[in-house]
Short mmCIF file of C-alpha atoms in Angstrom, two decimals:
data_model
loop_
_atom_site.label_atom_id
_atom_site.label_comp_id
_atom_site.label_asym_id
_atom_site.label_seq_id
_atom_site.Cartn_x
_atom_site.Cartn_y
_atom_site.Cartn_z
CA UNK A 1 112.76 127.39 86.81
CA UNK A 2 113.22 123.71 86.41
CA UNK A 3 115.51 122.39 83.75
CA UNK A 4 115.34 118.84 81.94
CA UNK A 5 117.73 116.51 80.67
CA UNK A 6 116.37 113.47 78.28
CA UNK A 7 118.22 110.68 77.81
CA UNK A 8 117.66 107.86 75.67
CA UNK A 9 116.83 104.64 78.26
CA UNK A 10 117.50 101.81 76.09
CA UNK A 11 120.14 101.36 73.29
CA UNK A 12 118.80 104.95 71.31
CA UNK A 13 116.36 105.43 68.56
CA UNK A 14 113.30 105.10 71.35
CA UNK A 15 112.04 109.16 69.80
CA UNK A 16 113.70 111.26 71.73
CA UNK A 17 113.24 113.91 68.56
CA UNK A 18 109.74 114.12 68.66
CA UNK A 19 110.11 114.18 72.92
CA UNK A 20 112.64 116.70 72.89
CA UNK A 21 110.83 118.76 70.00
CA UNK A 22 107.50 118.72 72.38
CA UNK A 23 109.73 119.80 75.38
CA UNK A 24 111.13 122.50 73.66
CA UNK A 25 107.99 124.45 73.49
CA UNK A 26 108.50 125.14 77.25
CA UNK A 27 111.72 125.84 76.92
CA UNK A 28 114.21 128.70 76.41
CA UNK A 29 117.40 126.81 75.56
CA UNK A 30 118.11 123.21 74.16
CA UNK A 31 121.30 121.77 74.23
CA UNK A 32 123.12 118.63 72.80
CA UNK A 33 126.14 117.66 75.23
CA UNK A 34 127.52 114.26 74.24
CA UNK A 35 127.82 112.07 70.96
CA UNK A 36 128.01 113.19 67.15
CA UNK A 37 126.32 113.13 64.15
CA UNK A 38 126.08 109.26 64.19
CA UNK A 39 122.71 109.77 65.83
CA UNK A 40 120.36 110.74 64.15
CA UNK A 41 116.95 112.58 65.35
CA UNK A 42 113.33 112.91 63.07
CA UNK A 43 110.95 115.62 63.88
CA UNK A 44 107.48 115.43 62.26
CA UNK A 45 105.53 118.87 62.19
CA UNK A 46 102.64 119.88 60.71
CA UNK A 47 103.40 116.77 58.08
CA UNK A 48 106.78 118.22 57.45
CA UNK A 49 109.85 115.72 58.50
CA UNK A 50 113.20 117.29 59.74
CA UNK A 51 115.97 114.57 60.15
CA UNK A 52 118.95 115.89 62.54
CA UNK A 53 122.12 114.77 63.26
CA UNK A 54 124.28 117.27 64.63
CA UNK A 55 121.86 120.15 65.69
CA UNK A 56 120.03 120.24 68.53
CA UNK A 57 116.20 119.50 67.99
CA UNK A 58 115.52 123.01 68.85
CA UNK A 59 116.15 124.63 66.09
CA UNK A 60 113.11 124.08 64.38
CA UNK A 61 111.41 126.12 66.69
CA UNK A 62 111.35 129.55 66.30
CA UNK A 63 112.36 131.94 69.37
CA UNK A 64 114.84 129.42 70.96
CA UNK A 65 119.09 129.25 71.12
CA UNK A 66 119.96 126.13 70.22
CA UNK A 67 123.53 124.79 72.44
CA UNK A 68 126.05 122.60 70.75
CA UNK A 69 128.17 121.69 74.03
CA UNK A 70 131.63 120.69 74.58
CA UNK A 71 130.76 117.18 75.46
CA UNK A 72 129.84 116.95 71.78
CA UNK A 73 132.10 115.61 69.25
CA UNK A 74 131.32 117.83 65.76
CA UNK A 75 131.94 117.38 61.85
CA UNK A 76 131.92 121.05 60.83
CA UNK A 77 131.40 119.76 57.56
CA UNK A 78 128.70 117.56 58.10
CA UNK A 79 127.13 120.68 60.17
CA UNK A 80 126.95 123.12 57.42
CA UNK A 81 125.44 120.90 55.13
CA UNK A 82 123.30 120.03 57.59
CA UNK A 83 122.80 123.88 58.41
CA UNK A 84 122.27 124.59 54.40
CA UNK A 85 119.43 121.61 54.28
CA UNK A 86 117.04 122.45 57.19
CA UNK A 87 117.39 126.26 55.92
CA UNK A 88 115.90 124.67 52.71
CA UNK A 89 113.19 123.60 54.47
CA UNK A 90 112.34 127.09 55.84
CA UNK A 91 113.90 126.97 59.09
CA UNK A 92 116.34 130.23 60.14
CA UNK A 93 119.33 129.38 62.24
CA UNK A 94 121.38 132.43 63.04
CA UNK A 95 124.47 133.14 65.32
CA UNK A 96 121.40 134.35 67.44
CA UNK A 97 119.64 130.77 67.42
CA UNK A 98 122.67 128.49 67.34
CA UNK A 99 125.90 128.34 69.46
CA UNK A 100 128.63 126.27 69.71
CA UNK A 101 130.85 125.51 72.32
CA UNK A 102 134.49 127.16 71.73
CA UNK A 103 136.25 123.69 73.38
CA UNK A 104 134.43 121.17 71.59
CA UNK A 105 136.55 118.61 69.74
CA UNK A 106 136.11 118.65 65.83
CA UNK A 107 135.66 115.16 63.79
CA UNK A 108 138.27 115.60 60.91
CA UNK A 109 138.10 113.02 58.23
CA UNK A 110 140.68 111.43 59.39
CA UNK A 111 138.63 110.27 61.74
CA UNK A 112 136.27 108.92 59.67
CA UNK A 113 138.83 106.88 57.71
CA UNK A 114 140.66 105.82 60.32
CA UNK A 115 136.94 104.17 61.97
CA UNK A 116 136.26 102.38 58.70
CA UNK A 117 139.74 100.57 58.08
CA UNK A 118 139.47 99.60 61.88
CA UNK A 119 136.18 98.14 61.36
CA UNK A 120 136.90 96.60 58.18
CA UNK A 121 139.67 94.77 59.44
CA UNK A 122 138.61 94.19 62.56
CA UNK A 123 138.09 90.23 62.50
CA UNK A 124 137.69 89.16 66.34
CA UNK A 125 134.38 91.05 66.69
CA UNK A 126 132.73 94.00 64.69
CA UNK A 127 131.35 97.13 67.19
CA UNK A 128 129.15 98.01 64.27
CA UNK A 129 130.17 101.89 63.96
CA UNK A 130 128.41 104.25 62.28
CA UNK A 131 131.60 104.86 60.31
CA UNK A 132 131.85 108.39 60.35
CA UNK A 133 134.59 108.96 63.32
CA UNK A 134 133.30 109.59 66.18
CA UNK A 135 135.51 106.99 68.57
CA UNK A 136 138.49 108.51 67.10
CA UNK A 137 137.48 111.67 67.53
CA UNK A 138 136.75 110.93 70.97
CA UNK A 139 140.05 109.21 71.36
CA UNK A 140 142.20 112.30 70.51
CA UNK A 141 139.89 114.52 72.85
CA UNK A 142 141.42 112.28 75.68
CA UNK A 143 144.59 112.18 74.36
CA UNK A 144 145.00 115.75 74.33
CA UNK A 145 145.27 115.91 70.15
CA UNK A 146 142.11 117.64 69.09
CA UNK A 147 141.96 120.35 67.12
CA UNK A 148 139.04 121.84 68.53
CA UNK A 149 136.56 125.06 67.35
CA UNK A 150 138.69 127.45 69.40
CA UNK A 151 141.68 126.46 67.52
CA UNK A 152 140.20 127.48 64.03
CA UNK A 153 140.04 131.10 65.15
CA UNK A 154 144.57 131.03 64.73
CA UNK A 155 146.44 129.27 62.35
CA UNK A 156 149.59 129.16 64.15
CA UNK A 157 147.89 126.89 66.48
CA UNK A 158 146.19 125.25 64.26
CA UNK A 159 148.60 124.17 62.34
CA UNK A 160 150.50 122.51 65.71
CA UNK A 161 147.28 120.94 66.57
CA UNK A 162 147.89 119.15 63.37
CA UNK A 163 150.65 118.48 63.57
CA UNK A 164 150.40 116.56 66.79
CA UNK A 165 147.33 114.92 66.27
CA UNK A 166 149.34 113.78 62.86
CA UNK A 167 152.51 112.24 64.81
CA UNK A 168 149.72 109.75 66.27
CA UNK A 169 147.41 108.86 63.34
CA UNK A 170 150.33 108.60 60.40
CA UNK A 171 151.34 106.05 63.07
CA UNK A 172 147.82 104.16 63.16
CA UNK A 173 147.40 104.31 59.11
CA UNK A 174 150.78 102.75 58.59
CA UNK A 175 150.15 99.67 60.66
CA UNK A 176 146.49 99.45 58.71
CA UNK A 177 147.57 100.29 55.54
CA UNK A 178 146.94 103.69 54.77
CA UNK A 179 148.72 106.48 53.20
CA UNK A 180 150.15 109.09 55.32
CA UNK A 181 147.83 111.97 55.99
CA UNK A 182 147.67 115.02 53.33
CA UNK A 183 148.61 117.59 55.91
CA UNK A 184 148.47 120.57 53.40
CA UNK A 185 145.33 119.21 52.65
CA UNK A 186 143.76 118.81 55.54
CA UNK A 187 145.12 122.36 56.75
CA UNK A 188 143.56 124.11 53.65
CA UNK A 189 139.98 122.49 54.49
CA UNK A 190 140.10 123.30 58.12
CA UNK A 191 140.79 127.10 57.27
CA UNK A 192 137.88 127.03 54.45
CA UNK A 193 135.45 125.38 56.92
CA UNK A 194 136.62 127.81 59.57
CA UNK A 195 135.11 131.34 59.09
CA UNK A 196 131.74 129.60 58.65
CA UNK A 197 131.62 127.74 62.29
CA UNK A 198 133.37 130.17 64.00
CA UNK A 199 130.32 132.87 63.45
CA UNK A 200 128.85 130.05 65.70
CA UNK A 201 131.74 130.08 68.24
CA UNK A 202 131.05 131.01 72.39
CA UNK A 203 131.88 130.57 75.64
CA UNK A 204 128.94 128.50 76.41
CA UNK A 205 129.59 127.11 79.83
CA UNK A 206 129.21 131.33 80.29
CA UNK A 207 126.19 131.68 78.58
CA UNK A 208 124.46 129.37 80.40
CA UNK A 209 125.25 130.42 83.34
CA UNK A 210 123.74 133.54 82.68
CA UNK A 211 120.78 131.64 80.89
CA UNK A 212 120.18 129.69 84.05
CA UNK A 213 120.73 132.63 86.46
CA UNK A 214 118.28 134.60 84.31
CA UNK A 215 115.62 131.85 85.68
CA UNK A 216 115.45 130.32 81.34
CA UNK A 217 114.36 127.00 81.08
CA UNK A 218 117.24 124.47 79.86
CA UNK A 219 116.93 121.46 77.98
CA UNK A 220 119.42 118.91 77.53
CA UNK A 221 119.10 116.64 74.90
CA UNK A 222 120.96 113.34 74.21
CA UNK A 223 121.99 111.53 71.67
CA UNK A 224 121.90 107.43 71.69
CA UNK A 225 120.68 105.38 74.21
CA UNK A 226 121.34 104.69 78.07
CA UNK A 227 122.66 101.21 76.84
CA UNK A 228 125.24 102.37 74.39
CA UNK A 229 126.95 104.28 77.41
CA UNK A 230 131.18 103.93 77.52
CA UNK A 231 131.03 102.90 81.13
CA UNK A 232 127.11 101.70 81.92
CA UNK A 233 126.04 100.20 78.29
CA UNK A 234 126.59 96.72 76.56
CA UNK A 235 130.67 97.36 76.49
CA UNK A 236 132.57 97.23 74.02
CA UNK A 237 129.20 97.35 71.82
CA UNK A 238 129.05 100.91 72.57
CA UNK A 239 129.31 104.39 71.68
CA UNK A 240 132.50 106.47 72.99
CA UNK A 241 131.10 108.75 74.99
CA UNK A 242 129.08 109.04 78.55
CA UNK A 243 125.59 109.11 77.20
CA UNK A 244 123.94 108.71 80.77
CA UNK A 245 122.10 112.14 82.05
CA UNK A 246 125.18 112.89 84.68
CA UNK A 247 127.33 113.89 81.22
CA UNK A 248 124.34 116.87 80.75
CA UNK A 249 126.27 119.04 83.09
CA UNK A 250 130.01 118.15 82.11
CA UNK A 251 128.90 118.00 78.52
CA UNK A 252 127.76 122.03 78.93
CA UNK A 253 130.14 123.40 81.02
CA UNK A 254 127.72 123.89 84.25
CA UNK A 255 127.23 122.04 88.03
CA UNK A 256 125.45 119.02 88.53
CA UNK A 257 122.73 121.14 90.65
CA UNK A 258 121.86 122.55 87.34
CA UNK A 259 119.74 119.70 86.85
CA UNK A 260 115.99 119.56 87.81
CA UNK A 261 114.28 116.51 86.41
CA UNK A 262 115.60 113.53 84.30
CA UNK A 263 113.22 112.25 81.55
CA UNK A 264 114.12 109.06 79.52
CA UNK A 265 112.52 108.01 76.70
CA UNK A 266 111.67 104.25 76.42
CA UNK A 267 109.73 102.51 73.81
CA UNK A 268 107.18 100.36 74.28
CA UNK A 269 109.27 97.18 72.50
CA UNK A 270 113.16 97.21 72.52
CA UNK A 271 115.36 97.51 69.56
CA UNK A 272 119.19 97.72 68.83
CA UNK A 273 121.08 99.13 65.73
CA UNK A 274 124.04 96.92 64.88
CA UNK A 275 125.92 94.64 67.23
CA UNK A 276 126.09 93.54 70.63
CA UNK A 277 123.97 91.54 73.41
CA UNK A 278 120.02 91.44 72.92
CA UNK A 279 118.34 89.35 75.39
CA UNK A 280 114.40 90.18 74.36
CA UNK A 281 115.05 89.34 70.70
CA UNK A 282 112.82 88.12 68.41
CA UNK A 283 113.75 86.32 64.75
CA UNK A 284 110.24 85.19 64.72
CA UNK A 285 107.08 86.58 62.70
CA UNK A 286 106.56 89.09 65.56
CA UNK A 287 110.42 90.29 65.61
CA UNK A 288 109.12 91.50 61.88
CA UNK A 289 105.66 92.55 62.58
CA UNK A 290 107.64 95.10 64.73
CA UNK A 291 109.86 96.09 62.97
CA UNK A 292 107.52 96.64 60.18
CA UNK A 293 104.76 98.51 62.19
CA UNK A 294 107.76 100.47 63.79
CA UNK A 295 109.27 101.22 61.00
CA UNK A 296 112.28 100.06 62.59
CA UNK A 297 115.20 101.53 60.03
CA UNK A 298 118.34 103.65 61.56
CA UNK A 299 117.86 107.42 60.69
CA UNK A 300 121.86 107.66 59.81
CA UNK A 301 122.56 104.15 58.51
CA UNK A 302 119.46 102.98 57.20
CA UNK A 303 120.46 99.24 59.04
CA UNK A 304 117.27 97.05 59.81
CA UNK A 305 117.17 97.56 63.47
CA UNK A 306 116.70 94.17 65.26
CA UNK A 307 113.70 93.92 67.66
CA UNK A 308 112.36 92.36 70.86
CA UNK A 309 109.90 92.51 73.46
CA UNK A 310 110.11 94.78 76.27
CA UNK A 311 112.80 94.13 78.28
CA UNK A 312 111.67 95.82 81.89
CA UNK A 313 115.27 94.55 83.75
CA UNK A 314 117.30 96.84 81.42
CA UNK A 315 115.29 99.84 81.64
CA UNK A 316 115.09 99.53 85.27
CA UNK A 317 119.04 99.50 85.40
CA UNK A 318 119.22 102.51 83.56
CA UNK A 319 116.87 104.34 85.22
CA UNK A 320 119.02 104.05 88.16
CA UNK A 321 122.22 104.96 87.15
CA UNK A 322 120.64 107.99 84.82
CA UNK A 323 118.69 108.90 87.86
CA UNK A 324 115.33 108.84 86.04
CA UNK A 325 112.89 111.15 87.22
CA UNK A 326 110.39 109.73 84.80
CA UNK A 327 109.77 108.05 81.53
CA UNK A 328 108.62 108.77 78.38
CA UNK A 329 106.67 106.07 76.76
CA UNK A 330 107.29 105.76 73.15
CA UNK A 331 105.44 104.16 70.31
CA UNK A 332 102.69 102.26 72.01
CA UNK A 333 101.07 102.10 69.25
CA UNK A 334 102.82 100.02 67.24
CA UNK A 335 101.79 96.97 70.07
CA UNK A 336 97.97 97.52 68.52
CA UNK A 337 96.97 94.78 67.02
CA UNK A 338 98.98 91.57 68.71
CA UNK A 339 96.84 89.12 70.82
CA UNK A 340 99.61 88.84 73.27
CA UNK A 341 102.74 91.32 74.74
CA UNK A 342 105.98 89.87 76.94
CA UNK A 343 107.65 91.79 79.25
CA UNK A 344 111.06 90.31 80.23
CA UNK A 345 111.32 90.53 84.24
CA UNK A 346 114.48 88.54 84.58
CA UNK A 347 117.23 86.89 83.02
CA UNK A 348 118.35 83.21 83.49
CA UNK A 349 122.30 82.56 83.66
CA UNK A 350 123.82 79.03 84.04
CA UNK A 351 120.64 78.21 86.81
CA UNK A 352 120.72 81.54 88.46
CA UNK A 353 117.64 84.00 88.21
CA UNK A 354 119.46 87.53 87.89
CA UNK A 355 117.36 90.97 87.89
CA UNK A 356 119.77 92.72 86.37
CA UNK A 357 122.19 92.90 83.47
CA UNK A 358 125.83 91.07 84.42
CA UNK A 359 128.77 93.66 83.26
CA UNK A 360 130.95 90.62 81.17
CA UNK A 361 129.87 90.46 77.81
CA UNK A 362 130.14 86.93 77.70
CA UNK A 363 127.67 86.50 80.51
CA UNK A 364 125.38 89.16 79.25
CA UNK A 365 125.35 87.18 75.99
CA UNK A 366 124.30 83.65 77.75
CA UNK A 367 121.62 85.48 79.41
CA UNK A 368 117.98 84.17 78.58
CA UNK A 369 115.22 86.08 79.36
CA UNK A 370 112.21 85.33 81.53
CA UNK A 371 109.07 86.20 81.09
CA UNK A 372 105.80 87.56 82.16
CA UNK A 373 102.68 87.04 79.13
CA UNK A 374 100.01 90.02 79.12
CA UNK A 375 96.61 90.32 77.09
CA UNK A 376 96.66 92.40 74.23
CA UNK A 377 94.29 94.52 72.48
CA UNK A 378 92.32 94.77 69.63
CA UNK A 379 91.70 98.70 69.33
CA UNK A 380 94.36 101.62 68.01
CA UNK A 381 96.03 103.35 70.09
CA UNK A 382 97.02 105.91 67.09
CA UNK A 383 96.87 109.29 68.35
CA UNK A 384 95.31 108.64 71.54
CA UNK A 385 95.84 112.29 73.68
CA UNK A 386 93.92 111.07 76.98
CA UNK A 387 94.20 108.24 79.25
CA UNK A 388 90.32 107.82 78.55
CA UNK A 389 91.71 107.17 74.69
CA UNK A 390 93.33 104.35 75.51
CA UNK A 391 92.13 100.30 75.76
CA UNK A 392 91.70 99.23 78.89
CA UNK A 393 94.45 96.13 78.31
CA UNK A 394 97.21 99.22 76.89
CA UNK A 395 96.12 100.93 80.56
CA UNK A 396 97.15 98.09 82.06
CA UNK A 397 100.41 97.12 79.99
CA UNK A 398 101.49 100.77 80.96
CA UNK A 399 100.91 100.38 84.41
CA UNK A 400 102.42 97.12 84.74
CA UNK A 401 105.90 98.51 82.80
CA UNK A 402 105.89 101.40 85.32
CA UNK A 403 105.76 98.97 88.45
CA UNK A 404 108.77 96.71 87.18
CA UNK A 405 110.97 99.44 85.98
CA UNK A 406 110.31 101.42 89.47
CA UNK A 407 109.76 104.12 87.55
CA UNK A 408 106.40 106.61 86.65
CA UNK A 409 105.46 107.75 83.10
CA UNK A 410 105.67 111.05 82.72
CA UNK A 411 104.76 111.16 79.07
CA UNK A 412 102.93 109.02 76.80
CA UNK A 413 103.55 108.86 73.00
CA UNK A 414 101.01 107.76 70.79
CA UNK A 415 102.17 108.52 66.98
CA UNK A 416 105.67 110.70 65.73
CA UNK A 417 103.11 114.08 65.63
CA UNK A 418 104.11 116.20 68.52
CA UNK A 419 100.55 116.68 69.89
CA UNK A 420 99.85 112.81 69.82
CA UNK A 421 101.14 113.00 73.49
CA UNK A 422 99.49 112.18 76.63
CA UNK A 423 100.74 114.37 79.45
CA UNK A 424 100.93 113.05 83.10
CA UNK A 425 103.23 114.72 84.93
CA UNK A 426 105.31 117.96 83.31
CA UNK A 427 108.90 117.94 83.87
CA UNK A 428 109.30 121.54 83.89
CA UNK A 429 106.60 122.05 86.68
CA UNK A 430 108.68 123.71 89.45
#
């Protein structure tokens, strides 16, 4: 049976909730394997609205195991609140439904504090972090510090993964200011938390294994976007981990063969939560129209998201090095209305015509964008579930994306309800 991974194809928030959420339907097993709870996900079904952070999108759906993998950096905190508030909402997660990988790295709040003095005080150039630790977290992971979910299960080793992760950050917080860390503190919350994620606790990389030899359908979901990637994305405006689709298999614990099809999601405009490079952008009166059409606000943050026209170079680039399979089309909709759409086929740097994205930041933020005008259209797109729905001018628009990205749509979005979707080609067809 095939399996999917979705990735985000632009710098996140392009609806990969709503995608995923559709997807899941058809499949057995979703799993998250990279980021943290600074992206956030909102599912809207039947009217209700679920807004996720650190669970998968899956578990809203009944009959499914939801995967937290080890490429996944968690607040166990922040995960049974979050656990507590979708139960409100009438949703069951069990040991059954929800598993968590035994190596994955925990966010301790530590990590949190030690992101916002950094940021605070950071005065050559802001990243824009969500605040709530997940570079630091990631940091220790490769530094071999992490206490991770495994380690909650013995307090003997807990308390040396402490202590070593300690020897580093009373280090950091002296040089920024901070007091030393409450160790008997921190130890006492780390054993209160741990009974309550360890009911949670497997070897998942074995599970799915089995899962996948069993012929289930697996879904890997993403968090961020394509953009935001530690090695591929608009560095050091970035998130700190590998966000592209190749981190699906080291992010779960299986092979790379594992993988089937590769959907990214791509909206039909461009935005960008907090700082960094953003060719396509608009401060004009269409910058707002779209961003109040959109509804362009971060689902963690709440930050204004800034907002351009499609930018057809970028998306191209990360097609290729996520290995798209096909796209996703989000919020095409939100284009009704405006007599006239840009897509950006090139940039301009210092006389040159590039068609891709230069890796200095300094070049990528000289780069101007060129551009290619196309007619509008008058009618709604709102809900449209057939090609035949659609204006004949959003037909073409589609078409015309799909030719300079090198890249088909797979799936067309039309509104945030799941069924508003347009099927063309299903990615778990074998």
């Amino acid at each position: 049976m095939a399996n999917v991974v979705v990735v985000g194809a632009q710098w996140g928030d392009e609806g990969k909730g709503k995608i995923v959420d559709w997807l899941s339907e058809r499949a057995d097993v979703i799993c998250r394997f990279q980021g943290g709870h600074n992206a956030g996900h909102t599912l809207v079904i039947d009217g209700e609205v679920y807004k996720l952070n650190a669970l998968p999108s899956g578990v809203v759906r009944g009959g499914k195991l939801s995967v937290i993998g080890n490429g996944v950096v968690l607040d166990p905190w922040h995960l049974i609140n979050e656990i507590d508030s979708i139960r409100g909402q009438g949703v069951d997660i069990t040991p059954e439904t929800l598993m968590i990988a035994e190596n994955t790295p925990l966010i301790l709040p530590i990590h949190g504090e030690l992101d916002r003095a950094r940021e605070a005080q950071n005065s050559v150039a802001k990243i824009g972090t969500t605040g709530r630790g997940i570079g630091p977290a990631y940091e220790d992971k490769v530094g071999r510090r992490s206490v991770r979910v495994a380690d909650l299960a013995d307090d003997e080793t807990l308390e040396k993964r402490v202590d070593r992760a300690l020897v580093h950050h009373d280090a950091l917080r002296r040089g920024l200011g901070l007091e030393p860390v409450d160790r008997a503190r921190l130890l006492a919350d780390l054993r209160a938390i741990a009974p309550k994620i360890l009911e949670y606790a497997a070897p998942v990389w074995k599970v799915l294994n089995e899962q996948r030899k069993a012929g289930k359908r697996i879904l890997f979901e993403g968090a961020q976007g394509a953009l935001l990637d530690i090695d591929f994305g608009t560095y050091p405006f970035v998130t700190s981990s590998n966000v592209i689709a190749g981190q699906a298999a080291t992010g779960v614990g299986l092979g790379p063969t594992a993988i089937d099809f590769v959907l990214g999601i791509v909206k039909a405009y461009t935005t960008r939560v907090g700082e960094g490079p953003f060719p396509t952008e608009l401060d004009d009166a269409d910058g707002q129209r779209l961003g109040e059409r959109g509804r362009e606000f971060g689902t963690v943050t709440g930050r204004k998201r800034r907002c351009g026209w499609f930018d057809a170079v970028l998306v191209r680039q990360t097609c290729a090095t996520s290995g798209v399979s096909g796209i996703s089309l989000t919020k095409l909709d939100v284009l009704d209305g405006f007599e006239e759409l840009k897509i950006c086929t090139g940039y301009e740097l210092d006389g040159e015509t590039l068609d891709y994205l230069p890796t200095a930041a300094e070049a990528q933020a000289r780069c101007t964008p060129v551009y290619e005008t196309m007619p509008g259209w008058s009618e709604s797109t709102a809900g449209a579930r057939s090609w035949a729905d659609l204006p004949g001018e959003a037909v073409k628009y589609v078409r015309r994306i799909e030719e300079l990205i090198q890249c088909p749509v797979a799936l067309l979005s039309t509104s945030p309800e799941r069924e508003d979707t347009i099927l063309v080609t299903d990615p778990f067809a074998d």
